[in-house]
Coordinates of C-alpha atoms in Angstrom, one line a residue:
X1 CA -49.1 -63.6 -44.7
X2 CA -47.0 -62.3 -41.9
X3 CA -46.6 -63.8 -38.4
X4 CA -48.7 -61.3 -36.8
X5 CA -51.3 -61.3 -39.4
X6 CA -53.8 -64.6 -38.7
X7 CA -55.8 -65.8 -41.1
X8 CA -59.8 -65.4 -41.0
X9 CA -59.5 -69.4 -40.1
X10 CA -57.2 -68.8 -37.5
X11 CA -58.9 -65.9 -36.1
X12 CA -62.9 -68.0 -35.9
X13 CA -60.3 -70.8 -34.0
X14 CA -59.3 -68.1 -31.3
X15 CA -62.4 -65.3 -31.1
X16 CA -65.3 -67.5 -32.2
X17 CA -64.2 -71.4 -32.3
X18 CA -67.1 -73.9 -33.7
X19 CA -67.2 -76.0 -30.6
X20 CA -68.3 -73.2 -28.5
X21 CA -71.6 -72.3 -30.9
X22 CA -74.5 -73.9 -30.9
X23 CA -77.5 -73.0 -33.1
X24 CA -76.4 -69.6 -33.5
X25 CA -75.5 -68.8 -29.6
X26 CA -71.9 -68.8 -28.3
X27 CA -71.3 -70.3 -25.0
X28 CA -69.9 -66.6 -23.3
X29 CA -73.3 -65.1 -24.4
X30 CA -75.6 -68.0 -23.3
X31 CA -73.2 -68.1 -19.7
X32 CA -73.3 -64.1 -19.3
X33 CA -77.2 -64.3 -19.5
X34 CA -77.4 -67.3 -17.0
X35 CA -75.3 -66.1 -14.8
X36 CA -76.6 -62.2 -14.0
X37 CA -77.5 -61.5 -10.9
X38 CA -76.3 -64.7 -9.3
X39 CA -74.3 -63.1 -6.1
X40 CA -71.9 -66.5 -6.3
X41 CA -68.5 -65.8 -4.8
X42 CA -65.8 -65.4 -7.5
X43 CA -64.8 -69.5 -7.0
X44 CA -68.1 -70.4 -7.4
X45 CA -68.6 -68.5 -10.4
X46 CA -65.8 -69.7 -11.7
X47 CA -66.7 -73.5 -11.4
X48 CA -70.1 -72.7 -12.9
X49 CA -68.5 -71.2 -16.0
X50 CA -66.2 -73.9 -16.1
X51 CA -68.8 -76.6 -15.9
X52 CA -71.2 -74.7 -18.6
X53 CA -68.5 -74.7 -20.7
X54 CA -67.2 -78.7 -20.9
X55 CA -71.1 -79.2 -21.5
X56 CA -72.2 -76.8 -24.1
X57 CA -68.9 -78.1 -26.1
X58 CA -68.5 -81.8 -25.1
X59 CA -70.7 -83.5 -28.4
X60 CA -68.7 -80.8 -30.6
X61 CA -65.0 -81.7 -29.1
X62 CA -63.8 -84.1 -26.6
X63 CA -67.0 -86.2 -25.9
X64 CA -67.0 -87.7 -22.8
X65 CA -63.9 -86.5 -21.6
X66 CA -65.7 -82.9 -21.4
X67 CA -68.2 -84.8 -19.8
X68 CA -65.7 -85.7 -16.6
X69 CA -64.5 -82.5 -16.7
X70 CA -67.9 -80.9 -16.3
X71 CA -68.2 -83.4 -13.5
X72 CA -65.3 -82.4 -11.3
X73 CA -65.9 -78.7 -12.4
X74 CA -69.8 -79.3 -10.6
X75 CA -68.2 -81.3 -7.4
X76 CA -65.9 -78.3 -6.7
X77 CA -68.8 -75.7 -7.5
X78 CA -70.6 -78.1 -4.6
X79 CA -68.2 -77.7 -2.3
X80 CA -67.8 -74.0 -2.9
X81 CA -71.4 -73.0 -2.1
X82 CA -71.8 -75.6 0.3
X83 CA -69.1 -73.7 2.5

């Protein structure tokens, strides 16, 4: 296989990894259908995403440490729309 040639392994790490599907949904599709129609600011839309994603994943990869991250990622989503 050549450098630029990934294998199908490689490529369900980078386009579709494990840790971001749960029974059958990916986290981008569940977050795109929570998210229409919010009207957030970019920042705060950005925080959400962030915290959806260290939850959806945190019992399929870094346990509680996704956990903390989701945390902070909701304190600054706070402040954000608090503003």
């Amino acid at each position: 296989m050549s450098d630029t040639t990934m294998s199908r392994q490689e490529s369900d790490a980078v386009s579709h990894p494990s840790h971001y599907t749960g029974g059958g949904i990916e986290a981008k599709d569940a977050l795109k259908s929570a998210m229409a129609g919010s009207g957030l600011s970019p920042m705060a839309s950005y925080w959400w995403g962030c915290a959806f994603k260290y939850l959806w994943r945190w019992s399929r990869k870094n346990g509680v440490e996704d956990l903390r991250k989701c945390r902070q990622c909701i304190d600054f989503l706070i402040e954000e729309v608090s503003e």
